[in-house]
């Protein structure tokens, strides 16, 4: 069978589908000062599955932690129009489960083009393999 | 009542793949 660390090099999704892969990628992102990208990506996935009674509070928590401060790594990578859409949704009593989908897509695109290829060339990954 | 941080952590963990 293919060892997990070779699977991680196939796609970002293969990497994010494996606990050890996530851990190593997160360590790499911590070194680079951008672990929030990964946490935000998982927060968006988790948000979709969250029960309706927790959703409004969770939307505020995600918004406050990653988006409201324009100097944060996540906020800087999300388009202004997407942020303004999220700001409108956060104020609603029953936020849409898909309200973070566009932002998640933008952050994922950034990871696929930038941090994920860097990770595959990093000492951390090469030493692991 | 959960704090916002706890809620966020719980949400992130819920989206992670389970141990294989």
XYZ file of N, CA, C and O in Angstrom, chain A residues 17 19 22 39 42-43 45-47 49 54 57-58 61-62 64 66, chain B residues 1-5 7-8 10-12 14-20:
136
model
N -6.970 14.973 4.688
C -7.799 13.828 5.019
C -7.068 12.879 5.966
O -7.548 11.805 6.270
N -4.890 12.576 9.660
C -4.566 13.270 10.917
C -3.094 13.646 11.039
O -2.763 14.748 11.459
N -2.224 16.455 8.629
C -2.709 17.747 9.121
C -1.748 18.285 10.177
O -1.381 19.461 10.165
N -6.696 26.480 10.414
C -7.755 26.467 11.429
C -9.049 27.046 10.843
O -10.138 26.526 11.080
N -10.790 24.548 8.500
C -11.548 23.525 9.236
C -12.761 24.131 9.941
O -13.811 23.487 10.039
N -12.609 25.357 10.429
C -13.749 26.019 11.084
C -14.904 26.177 10.091
O -16.066 25.967 10.449
N -15.543 24.243 7.487
C -16.143 22.917 7.278
C -17.012 22.541 8.469
O -18.114 22.004 8.294
N -16.515 22.784 9.664
C -17.269 22.456 10.878
C -18.555 23.277 10.971
O -19.585 22.787 11.425
N -18.470 24.534 10.537
C -19.625 25.428 10.626
C -20.837 24.878 9.877
O -21.964 24.957 10.351
N -21.701 21.936 9.497
C -22.319 20.784 10.170
C -22.888 21.143 11.542
O -23.433 20.285 12.237
N -26.520 26.556 17.641
C -25.178 27.083 17.929
C -24.647 27.971 16.803
O -23.625 28.624 16.956
N -23.990 31.920 17.192
C -22.880 32.222 18.088
C -21.532 31.852 17.438
O -20.546 32.589 17.549
N -21.536 30.718 16.764
C -20.312 30.265 16.114
C -19.914 31.199 14.961
O -18.739 31.493 14.761
N -18.141 33.985 16.439
C -16.812 33.583 16.921
C -15.821 33.515 15.758
O -14.690 34.006 15.860
N -16.230 32.912 14.647
C -15.344 32.796 13.479
C -15.048 34.190 12.917
O -13.903 34.532 12.609
N -15.126 37.106 14.466
C -14.259 37.893 15.356
C -12.821 37.401 15.339
O -11.878 38.172 15.378
N -11.136 35.560 12.933
C -10.352 35.506 11.696
C -10.598 36.653 10.714
O -9.772 36.889 9.834
N -22.741 27.696 29.778
C -22.660 28.233 28.405
C -21.205 28.185 27.921
O -20.296 28.612 28.636
N -21.004 27.665 26.709
C -19.656 27.600 26.139
C -19.147 28.996 25.811
O -19.889 29.838 25.366
N -17.845 29.198 26.006
C -17.270 30.449 25.542
C -17.094 30.348 24.032
O -17.118 29.260 23.459
N -16.911 31.516 23.398
C -16.749 31.512 21.935
C -15.536 30.681 21.513
O -15.577 29.989 20.507
N -14.468 30.770 22.309
C -13.253 30.018 21.965
C -13.474 28.512 22.019
O -12.997 27.787 21.155
N -16.303 26.991 21.657
C -17.204 26.661 20.553
C -16.412 26.524 19.251
O -16.614 25.589 18.473
N -15.481 27.457 19.059
C -14.660 27.453 17.852
C -13.752 26.215 17.813
O -13.647 25.551 16.786
N -14.251 23.365 19.296
C -15.128 22.205 19.095
C -15.493 22.080 17.611
O -15.507 20.988 17.039
N -15.747 23.234 16.993
C -16.122 23.264 15.572
C -14.960 22.784 14.704
O -15.147 21.963 13.793
N -13.751 23.265 14.990
C -12.560 22.869 14.220
C -12.324 21.360 14.370
O -12.120 20.649 13.386
N -14.453 19.072 15.095
C -15.522 18.271 14.485
C -15.286 18.079 12.980
O -15.799 17.139 12.382
N -14.513 18.990 12.382
C -14.285 18.910 10.934
C -13.061 18.064 10.576
O -12.845 17.739 9.413
N -12.260 17.712 11.597
C -11.037 16.932 11.331
C -11.387 15.471 11.080
O -12.339 14.955 11.669
N -10.596 14.781 10.241
C -10.860 13.353 10.032
C -10.615 12.568 11.327
O -9.744 12.945 12.114
N -11.391 11.537 11.518
C -11.211 10.694 12.702
C -10.034 9.744 12.474
O -9.681 9.465 11.337
N -9.470 9.266 13.604
C -8.333 8.333 13.514
C -8.717 7.095 12.705
O -9.825 6.602 12.814
N -7.753 6.645 11.860
C -8.067 5.467 11.054
C -7.556 4.207 11.744
O -6.623 4.263 12.482
